[in-house]
mmCIF file of C-alpha atoms in Angstrom:
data_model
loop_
_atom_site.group_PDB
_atom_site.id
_atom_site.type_symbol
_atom_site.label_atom_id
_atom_site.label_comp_id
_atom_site.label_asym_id
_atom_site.label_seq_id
_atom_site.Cartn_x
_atom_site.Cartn_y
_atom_site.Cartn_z
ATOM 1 C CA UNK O 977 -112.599 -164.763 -6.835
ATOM 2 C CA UNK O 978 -109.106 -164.445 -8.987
ATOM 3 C CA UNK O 979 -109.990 -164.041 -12.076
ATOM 4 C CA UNK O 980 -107.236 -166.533 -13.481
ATOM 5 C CA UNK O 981 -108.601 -169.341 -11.051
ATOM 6 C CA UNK O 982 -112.572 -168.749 -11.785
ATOM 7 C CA UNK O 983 -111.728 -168.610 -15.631
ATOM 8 C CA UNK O 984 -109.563 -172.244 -15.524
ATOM 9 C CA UNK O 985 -112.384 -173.244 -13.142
ATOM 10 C CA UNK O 986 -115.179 -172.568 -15.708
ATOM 11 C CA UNK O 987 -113.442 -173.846 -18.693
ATOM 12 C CA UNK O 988 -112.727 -176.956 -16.928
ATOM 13 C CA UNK O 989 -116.433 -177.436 -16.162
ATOM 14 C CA UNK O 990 -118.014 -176.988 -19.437
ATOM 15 C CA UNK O 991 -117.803 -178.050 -22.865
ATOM 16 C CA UNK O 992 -115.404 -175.147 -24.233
ATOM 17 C CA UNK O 993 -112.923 -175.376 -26.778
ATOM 18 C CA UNK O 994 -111.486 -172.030 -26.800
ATOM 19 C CA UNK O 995 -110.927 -168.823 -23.861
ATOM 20 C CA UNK O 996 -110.866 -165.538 -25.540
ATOM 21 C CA UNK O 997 -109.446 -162.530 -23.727
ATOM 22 C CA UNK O 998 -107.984 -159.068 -23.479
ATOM 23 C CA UNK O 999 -104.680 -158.500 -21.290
ATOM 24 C CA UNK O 1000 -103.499 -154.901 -19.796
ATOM 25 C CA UNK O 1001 -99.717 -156.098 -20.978
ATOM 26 C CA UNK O 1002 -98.265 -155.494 -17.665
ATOM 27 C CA UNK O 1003 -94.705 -155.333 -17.893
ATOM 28 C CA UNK O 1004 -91.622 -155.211 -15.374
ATOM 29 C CA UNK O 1005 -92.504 -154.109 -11.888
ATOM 30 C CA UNK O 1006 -96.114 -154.085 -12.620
ATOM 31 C CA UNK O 1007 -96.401 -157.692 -14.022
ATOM 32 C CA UNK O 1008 -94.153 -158.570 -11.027
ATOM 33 C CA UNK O 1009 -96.365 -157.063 -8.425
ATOM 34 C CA UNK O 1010 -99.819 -157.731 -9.709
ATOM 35 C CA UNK O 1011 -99.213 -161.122 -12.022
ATOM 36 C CA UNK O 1012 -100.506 -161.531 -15.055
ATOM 37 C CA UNK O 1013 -103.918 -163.420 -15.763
ATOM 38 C CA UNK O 1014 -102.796 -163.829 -19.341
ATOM 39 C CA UNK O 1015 -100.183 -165.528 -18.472
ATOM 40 C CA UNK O 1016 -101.351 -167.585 -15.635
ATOM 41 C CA UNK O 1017 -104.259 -168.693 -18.268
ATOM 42 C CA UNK O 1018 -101.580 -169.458 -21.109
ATOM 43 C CA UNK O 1019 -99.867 -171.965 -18.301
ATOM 44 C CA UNK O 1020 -103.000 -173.927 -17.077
ATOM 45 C CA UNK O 1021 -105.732 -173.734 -18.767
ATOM 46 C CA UNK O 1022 -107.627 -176.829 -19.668
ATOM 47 C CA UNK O 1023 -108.042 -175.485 -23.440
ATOM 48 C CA UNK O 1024 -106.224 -173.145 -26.539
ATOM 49 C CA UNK O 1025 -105.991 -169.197 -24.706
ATOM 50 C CA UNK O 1026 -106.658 -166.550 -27.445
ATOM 51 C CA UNK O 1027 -104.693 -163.347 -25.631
ATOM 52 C CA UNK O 1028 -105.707 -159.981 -27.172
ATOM 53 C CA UNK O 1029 -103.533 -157.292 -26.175
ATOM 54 C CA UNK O 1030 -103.364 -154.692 -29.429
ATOM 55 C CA UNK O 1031 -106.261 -153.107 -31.326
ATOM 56 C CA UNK O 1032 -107.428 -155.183 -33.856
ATOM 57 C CA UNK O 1033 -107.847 -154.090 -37.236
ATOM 58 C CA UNK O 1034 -111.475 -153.688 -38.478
ATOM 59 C CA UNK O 1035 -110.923 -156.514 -41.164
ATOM 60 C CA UNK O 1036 -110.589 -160.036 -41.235
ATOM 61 C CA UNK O 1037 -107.742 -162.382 -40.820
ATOM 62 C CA UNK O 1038 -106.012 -162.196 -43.368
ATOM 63 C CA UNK O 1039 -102.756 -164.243 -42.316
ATOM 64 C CA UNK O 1040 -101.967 -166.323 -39.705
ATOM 65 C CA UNK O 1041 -98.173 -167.493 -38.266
ATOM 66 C CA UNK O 1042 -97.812 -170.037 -36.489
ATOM 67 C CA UNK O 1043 -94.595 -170.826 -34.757
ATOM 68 C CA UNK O 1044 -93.233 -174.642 -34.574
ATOM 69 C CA UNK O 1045 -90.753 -176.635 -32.698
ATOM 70 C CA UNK O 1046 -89.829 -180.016 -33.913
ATOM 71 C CA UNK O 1047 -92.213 -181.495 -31.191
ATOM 72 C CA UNK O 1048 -95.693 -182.211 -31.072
ATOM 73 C CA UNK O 1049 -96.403 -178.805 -29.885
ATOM 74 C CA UNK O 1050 -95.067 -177.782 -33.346
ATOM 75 C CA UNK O 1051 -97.821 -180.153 -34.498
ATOM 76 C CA UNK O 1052 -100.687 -178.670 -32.396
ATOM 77 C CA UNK O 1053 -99.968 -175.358 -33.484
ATOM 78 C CA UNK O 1054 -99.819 -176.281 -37.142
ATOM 79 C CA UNK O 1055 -103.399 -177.993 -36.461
ATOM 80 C CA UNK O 1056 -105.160 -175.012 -34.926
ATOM 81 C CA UNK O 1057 -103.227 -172.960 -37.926
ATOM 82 C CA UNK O 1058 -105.111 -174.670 -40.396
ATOM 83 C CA UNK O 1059 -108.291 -175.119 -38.739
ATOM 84 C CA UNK O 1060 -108.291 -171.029 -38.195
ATOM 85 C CA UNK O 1061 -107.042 -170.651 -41.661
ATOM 86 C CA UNK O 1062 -110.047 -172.771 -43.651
ATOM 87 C CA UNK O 1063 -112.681 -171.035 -40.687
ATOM 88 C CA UNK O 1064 -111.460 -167.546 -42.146
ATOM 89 C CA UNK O 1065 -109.770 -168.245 -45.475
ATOM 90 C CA UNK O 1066 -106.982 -166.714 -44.129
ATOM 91 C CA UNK O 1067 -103.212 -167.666 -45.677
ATOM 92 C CA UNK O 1068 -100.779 -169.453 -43.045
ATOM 93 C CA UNK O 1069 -96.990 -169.304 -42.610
ATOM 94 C CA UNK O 1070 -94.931 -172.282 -40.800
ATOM 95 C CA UNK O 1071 -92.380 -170.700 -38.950
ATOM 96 C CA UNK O 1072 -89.349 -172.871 -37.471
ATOM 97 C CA UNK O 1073 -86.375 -171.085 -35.451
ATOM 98 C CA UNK O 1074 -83.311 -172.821 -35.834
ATOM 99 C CA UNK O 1075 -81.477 -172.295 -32.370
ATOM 100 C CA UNK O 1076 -79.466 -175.211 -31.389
ATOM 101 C CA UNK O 1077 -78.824 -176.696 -34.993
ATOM 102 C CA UNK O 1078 -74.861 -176.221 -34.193
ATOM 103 C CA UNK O 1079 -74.916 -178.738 -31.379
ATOM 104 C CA UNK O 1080 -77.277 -181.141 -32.983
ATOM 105 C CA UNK O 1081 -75.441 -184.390 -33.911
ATOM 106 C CA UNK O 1082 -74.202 -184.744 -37.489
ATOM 107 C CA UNK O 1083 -75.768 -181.061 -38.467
ATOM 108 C CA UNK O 1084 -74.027 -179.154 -41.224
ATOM 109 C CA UNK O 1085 -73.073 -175.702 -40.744
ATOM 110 C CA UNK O 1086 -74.684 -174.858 -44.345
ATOM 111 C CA UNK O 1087 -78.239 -175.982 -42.779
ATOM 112 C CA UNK O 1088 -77.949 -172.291 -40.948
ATOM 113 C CA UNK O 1089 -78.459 -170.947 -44.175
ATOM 114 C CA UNK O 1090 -80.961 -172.965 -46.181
ATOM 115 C CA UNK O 1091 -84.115 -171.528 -46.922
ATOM 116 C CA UNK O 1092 -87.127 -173.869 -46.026
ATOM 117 C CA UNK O 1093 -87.382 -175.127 -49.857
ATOM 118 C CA UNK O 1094 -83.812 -176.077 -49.687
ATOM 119 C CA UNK O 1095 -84.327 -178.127 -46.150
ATOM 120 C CA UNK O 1096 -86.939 -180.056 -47.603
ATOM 121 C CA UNK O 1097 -85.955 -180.446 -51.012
ATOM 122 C CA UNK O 1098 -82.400 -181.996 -49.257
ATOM 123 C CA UNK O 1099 -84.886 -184.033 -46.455
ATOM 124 C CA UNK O 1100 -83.091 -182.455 -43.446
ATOM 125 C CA UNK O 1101 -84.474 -182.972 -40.041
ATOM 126 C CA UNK O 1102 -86.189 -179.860 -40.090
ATOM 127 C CA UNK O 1103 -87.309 -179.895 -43.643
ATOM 128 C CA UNK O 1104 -88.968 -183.176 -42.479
ATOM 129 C CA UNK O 1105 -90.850 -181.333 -39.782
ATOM 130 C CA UNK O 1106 -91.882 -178.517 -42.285
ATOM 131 C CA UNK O 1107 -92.900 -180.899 -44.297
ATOM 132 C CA UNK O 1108 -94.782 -182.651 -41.979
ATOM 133 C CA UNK O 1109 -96.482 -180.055 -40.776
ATOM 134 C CA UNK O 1110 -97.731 -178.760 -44.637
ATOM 135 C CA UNK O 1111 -99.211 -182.090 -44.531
ATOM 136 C CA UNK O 1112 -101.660 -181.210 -41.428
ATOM 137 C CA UNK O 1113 -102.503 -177.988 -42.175
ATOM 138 C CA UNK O 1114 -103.680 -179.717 -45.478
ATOM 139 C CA UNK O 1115 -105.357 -182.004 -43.638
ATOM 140 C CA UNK O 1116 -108.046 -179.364 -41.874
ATOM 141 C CA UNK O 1117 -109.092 -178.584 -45.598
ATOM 142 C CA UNK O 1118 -106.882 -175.674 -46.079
ATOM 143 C CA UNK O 1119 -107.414 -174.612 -49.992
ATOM 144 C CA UNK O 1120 -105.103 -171.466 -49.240
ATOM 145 C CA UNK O 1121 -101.131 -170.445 -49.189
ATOM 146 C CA UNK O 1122 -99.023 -172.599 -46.935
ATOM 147 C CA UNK O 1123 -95.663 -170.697 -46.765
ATOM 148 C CA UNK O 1124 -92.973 -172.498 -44.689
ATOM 149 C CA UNK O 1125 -90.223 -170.673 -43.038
ATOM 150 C CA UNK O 1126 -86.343 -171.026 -41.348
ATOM 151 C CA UNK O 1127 -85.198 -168.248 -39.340
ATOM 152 C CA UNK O 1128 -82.001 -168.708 -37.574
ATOM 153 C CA UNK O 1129 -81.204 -167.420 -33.993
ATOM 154 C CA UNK O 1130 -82.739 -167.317 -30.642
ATOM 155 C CA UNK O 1131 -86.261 -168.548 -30.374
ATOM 156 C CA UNK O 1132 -88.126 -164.965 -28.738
ATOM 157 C CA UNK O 1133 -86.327 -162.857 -30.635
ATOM 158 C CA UNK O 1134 -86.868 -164.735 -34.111
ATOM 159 C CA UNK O 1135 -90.608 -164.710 -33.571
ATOM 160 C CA UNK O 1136 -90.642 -161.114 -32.726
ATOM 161 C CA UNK O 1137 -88.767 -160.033 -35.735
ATOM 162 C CA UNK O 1138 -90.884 -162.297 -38.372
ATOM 163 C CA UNK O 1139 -94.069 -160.583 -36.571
ATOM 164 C CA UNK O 1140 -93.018 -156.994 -36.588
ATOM 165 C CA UNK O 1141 -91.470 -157.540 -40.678
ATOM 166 C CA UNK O 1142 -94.949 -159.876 -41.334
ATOM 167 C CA UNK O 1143 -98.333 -158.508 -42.019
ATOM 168 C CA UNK O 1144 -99.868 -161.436 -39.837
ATOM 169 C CA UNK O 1145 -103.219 -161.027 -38.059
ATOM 170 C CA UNK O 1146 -102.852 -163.884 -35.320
ATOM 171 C CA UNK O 1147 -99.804 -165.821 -33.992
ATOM 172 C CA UNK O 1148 -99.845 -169.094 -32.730
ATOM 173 C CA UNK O 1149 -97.699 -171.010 -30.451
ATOM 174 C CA UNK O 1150 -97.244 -174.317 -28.337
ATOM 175 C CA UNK O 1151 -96.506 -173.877 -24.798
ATOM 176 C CA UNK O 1152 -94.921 -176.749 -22.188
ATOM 177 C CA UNK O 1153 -97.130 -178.575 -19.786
ATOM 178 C CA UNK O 1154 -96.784 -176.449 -16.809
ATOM 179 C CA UNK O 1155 -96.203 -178.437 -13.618
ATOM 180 C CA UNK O 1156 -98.480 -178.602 -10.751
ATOM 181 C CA UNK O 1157 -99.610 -175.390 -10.154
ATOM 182 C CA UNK O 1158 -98.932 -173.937 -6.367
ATOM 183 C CA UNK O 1159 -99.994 -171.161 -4.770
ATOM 184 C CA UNK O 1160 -96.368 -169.709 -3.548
ATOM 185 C CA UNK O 1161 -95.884 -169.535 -6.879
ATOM 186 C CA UNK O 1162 -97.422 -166.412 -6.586
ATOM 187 C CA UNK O 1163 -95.235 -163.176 -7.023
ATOM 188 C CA UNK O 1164 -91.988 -163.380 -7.671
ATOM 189 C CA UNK O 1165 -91.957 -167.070 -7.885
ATOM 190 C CA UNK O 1166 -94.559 -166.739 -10.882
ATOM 191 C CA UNK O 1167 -91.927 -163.723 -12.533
ATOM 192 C CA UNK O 1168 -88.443 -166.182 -12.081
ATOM 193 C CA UNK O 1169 -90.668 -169.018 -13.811
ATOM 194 C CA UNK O 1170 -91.451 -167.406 -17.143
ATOM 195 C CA UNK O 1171 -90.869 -169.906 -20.229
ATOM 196 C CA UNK O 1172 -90.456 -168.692 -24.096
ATOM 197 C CA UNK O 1173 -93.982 -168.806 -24.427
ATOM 198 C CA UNK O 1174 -94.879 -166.556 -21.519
ATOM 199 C CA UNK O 1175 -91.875 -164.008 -23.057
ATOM 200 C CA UNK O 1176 -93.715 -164.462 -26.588
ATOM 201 C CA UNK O 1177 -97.036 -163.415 -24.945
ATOM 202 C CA UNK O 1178 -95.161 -160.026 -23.237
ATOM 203 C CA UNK O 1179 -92.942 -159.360 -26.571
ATOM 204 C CA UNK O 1180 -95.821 -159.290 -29.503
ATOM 205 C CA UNK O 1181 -98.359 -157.155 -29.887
ATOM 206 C CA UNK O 1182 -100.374 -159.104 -32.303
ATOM 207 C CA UNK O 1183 -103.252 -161.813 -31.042
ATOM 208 C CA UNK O 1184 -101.397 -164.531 -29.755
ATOM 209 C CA UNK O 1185 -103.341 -167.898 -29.533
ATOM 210 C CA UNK O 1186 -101.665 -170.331 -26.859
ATOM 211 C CA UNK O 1187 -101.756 -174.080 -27.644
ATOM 212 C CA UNK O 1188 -101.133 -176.606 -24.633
ATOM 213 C CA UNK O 1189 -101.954 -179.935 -24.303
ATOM 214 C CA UNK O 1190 -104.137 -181.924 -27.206
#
């Protein structure tokens, strides 16, 4: 059968709590005209997606990003960024994009430019969240670095630029519940659909693992 659909199928039917796989990368035309199981499995599978799409380096993990909102995706990711942290000792970096800060209410303009020490030293919103998110990475009996983060801009590109300047061996991010999957969706329908995550999974070339759902 598709490969997407037997993969979700099996994953649903067992007791998993991970999918591990390689992707081509398909890109432009190509991931237009043939899809992307990647991406379809990043979208609607039942559990986390590790997506392997570069070599990996004969060593082990060494560092591991993962990328929060101020939602509880941002919390799921920090989870799994602990628990793969204390499984392979591995040091973790918090990274939170600031993209809409100028049309929060009551933000400052200065909060562009505060480092993550600042923004939680000063208890802003997202110093909160950074906070809050040391606190359960901690809690999956993490004895290595935590090293929060504030990067300024557009989400995709952000993340891209902290991964190609960072020495990290995994990223992590939280996707949005997908809605119903249908099978027009196929195609170009699938292409026109593409969220940040789905971008993030095209853009890095590092081991991406995909968080959706508890």
């Amino acid at each position: 059968g598709r490969a997407a659909d037997e993969i979700i199928a099996e994953a649903a039917s067992g007791d998993y709590a991970l999918i591990v796989m390689a992707s081509r990368g398909r890109r432009g035309f190509a991931r237009l005209l043939f899809g992307s199981v990647a991406s379809r499995l990043a979208r609607y599978a039942p559990v986390p997606v590790l997506i392997v799409k570069a070599a990996v380096p004969d060593r082990a993990a060494r560092r591991v990003l993962a990328c929060t909102s101020g939602d509880e995706r941002g919390e799921r990711a920090a989870r799994w960024g602990g628990q793969l942290a204390r499984w392979l000792k591995a040091e973790v970096m918090l990274l939170h994009v600031l993209s809409q800060i100028g049309l929060a209410p009551a933000a400052r303009l200065e909060e562009l430019y505060e480092t993550a020490a600042q923004a939680m030293a000063q208890g802003t919103r997202e110093g909160r969240h950074l906070a809050r998110l040391i606190e359960l990475v901690r809690e999956q009996g993490v004895t290595t670095a935590i090293e929060p983060k504030l990067r300024n801009g557009l989400v995709l590109d952000e993340i891209v630029a902290e991964v190609k300047e960072g020495d990290y061996d995994v990223v992590i991010i939280g996707a949005h519940e997908p809605p119903e999957p249908r099978e027009s969706w196929a195609g170009l329908g699938a292409y026109l659909l593409d969220d940040v995550a789905d971008q993030i999974i095209s853009a890095v070339r590092k081991p991406v693992l995909v968080i959706r759902g508890q």
